[in-house]
mmCIF file of C-alpha atoms in Angstrom:
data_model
loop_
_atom_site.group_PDB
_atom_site.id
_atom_site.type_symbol
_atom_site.label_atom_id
_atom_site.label_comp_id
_atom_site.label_asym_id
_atom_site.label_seq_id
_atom_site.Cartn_x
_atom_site.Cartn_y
_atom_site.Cartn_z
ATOM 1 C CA UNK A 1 -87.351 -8.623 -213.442
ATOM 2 C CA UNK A 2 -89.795 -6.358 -211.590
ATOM 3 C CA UNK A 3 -89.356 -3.731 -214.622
ATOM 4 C CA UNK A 4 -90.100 -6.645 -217.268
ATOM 5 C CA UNK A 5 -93.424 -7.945 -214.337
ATOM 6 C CA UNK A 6 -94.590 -4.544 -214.876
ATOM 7 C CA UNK A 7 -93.902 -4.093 -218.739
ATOM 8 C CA UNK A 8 -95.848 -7.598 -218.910
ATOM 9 C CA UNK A 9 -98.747 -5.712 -216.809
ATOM 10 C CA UNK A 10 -98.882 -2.985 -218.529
ATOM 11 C CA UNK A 11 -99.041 -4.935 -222.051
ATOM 12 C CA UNK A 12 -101.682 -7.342 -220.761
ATOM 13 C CA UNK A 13 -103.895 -3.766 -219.483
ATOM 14 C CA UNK A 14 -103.006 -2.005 -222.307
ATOM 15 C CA UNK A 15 -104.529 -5.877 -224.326
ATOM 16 C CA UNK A 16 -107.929 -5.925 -222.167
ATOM 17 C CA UNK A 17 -108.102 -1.702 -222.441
ATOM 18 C CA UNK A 18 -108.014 -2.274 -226.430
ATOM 19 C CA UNK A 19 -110.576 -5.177 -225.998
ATOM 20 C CA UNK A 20 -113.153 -2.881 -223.482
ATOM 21 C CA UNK A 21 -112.839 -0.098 -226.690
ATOM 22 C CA UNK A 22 -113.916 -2.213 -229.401
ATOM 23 C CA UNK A 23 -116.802 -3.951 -226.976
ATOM 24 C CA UNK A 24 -117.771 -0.060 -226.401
ATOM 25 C CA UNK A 25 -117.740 1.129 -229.621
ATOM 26 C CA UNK A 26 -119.753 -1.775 -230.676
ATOM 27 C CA UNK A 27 -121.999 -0.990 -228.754
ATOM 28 C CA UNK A 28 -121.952 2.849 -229.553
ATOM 29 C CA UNK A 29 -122.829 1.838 -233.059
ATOM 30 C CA UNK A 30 -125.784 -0.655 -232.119
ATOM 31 C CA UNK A 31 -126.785 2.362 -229.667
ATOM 32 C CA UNK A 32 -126.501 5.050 -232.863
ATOM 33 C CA UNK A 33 -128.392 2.740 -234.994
ATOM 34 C CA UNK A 34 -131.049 2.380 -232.361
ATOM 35 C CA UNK A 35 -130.908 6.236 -232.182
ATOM 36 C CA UNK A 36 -131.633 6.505 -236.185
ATOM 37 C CA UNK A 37 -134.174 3.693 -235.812
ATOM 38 C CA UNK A 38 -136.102 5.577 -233.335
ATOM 39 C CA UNK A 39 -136.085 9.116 -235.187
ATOM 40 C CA UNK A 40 -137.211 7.375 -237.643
ATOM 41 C CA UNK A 41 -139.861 5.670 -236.560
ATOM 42 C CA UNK A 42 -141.107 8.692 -234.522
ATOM 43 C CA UNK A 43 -141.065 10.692 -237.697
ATOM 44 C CA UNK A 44 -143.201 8.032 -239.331
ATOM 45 C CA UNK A 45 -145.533 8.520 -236.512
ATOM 46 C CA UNK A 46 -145.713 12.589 -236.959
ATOM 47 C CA UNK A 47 -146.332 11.900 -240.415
ATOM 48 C CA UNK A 48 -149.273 9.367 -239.192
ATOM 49 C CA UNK A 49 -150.063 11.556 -235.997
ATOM 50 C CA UNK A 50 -150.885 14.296 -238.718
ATOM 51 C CA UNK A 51 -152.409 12.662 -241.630
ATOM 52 C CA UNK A 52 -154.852 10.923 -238.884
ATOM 53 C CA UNK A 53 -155.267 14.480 -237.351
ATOM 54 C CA UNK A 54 -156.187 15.555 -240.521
ATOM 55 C CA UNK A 55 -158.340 12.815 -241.613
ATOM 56 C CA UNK A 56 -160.200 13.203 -238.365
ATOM 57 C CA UNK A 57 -160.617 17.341 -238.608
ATOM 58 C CA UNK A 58 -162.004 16.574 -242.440
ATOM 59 C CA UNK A 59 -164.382 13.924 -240.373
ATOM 60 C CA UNK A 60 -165.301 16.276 -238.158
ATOM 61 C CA UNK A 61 -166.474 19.004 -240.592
ATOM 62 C CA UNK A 62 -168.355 16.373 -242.110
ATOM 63 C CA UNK A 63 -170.292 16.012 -239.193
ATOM 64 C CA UNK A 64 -170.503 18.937 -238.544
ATOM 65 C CA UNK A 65 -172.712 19.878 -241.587
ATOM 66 C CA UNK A 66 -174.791 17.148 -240.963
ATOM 67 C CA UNK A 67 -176.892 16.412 -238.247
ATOM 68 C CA UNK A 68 -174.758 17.217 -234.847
ATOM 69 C CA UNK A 69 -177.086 14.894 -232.894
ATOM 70 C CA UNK A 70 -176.668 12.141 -235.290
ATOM 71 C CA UNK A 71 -174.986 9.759 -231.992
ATOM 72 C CA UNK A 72 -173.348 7.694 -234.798
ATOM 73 C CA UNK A 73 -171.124 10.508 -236.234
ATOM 74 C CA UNK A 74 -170.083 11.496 -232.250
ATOM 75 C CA UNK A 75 -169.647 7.842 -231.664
ATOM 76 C CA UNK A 76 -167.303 7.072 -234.438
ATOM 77 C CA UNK A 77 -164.748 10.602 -233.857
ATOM 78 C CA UNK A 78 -164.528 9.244 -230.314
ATOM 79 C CA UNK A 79 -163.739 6.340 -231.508
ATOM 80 C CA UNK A 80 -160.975 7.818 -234.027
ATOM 81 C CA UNK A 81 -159.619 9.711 -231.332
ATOM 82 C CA UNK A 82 -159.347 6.756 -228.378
ATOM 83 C CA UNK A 83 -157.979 3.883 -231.392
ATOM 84 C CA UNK A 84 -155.841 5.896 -233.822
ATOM 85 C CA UNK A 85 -154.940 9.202 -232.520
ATOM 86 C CA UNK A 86 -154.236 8.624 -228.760
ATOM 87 C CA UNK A 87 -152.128 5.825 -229.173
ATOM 88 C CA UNK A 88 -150.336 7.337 -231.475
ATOM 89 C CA UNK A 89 -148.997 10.075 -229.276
ATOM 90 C CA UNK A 90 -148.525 7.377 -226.672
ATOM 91 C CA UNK A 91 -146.107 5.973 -229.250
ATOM 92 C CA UNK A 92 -144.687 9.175 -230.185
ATOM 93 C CA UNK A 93 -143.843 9.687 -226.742
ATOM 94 C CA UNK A 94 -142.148 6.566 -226.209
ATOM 95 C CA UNK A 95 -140.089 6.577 -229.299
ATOM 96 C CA UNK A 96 -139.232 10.266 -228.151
ATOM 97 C CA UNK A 97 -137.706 9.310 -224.556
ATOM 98 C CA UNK A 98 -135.659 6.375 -226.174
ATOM 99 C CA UNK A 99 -134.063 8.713 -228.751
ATOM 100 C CA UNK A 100 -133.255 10.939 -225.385
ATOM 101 C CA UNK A 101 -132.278 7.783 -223.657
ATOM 102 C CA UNK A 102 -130.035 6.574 -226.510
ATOM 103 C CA UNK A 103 -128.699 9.873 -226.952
ATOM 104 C CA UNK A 104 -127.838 10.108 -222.713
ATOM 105 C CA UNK A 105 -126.131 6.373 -223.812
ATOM 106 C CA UNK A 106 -124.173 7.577 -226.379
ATOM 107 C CA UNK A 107 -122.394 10.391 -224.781
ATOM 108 C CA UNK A 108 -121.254 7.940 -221.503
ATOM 109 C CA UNK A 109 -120.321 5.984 -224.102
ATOM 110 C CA UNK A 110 -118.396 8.508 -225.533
ATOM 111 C CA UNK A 111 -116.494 9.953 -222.051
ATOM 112 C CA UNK A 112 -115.969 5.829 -221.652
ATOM 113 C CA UNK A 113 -114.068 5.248 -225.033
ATOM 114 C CA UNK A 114 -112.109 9.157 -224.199
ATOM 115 C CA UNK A 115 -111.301 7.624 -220.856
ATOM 116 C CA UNK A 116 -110.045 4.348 -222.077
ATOM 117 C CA UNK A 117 -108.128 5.718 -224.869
ATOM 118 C CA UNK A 118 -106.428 7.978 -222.265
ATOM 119 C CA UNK A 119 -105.712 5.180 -220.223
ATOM 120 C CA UNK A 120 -104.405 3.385 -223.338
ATOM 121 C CA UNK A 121 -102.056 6.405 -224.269
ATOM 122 C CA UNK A 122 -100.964 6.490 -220.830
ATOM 123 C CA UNK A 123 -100.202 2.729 -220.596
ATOM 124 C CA UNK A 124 -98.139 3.175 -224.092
ATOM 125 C CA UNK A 125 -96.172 5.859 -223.018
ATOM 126 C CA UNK A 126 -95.136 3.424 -219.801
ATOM 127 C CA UNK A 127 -94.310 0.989 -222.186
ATOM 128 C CA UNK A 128 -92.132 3.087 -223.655
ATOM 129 C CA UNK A 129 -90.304 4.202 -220.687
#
């Protein structure tokens, strides 16, 4: 009786073990697709970081060759520079520390579902004694 209590326990862990793998590697996928979806996006925003870098150094020149006291041509780099080009590394930034944060995720995620299956090994090879 206390062998077939402890086979029943060890079934029913072995159950909610099984159950705590899929929820985790559910949630490893959502976490990798998150990961793709931010180096994604923060590639899209290098590729708009530097076509707005370049679109403000061609700007620049312009300006340049005309009159550098013209306030107008000052006033509207600025405002390239604190609208565009600013936030964009702001975003960069942020899209870079989630991809770091998803990737510290994934890998606890990872020593999780290596744990659990260990467990779960463990638990079968009970069974089967």
């Amino acid at each position: 009786a206390a062998f077939t209590s402890s086979l029943n326990q060890a079934i029913e862990q072995e159950r909610a073990d099984q159950a705590r793998i899929q929820s985790l590697e559910g949630e490893l996928v959502l976490l990798k697709d998150s990961e793709v979806s931010a180096v994604m996006r923060a590639d899209e925003l290098k590729g708009i970081k530097l076509q707005l870098e370049r679109e403000l150094a061609e700007a620049l020149a312009k300006l340049a060759d005309r009159e550098r006291e013209q306030s107008e041509g000052r006033d509207w780099a600025s405002r390239v520079q604190n609208e565009l080009v600013q936030p964009l590394q702001r975003d960069l930034q942020k899209s870079e520390t989630l991809r770091e944060q998803a990737q510290i995720r994934i890998q606890e995620l990872q020593e999780q579902v290596h744990t659990l299956r260990r467990f779960e090994e463990e638990a079968q090879g009970l069974a089967a004694t």
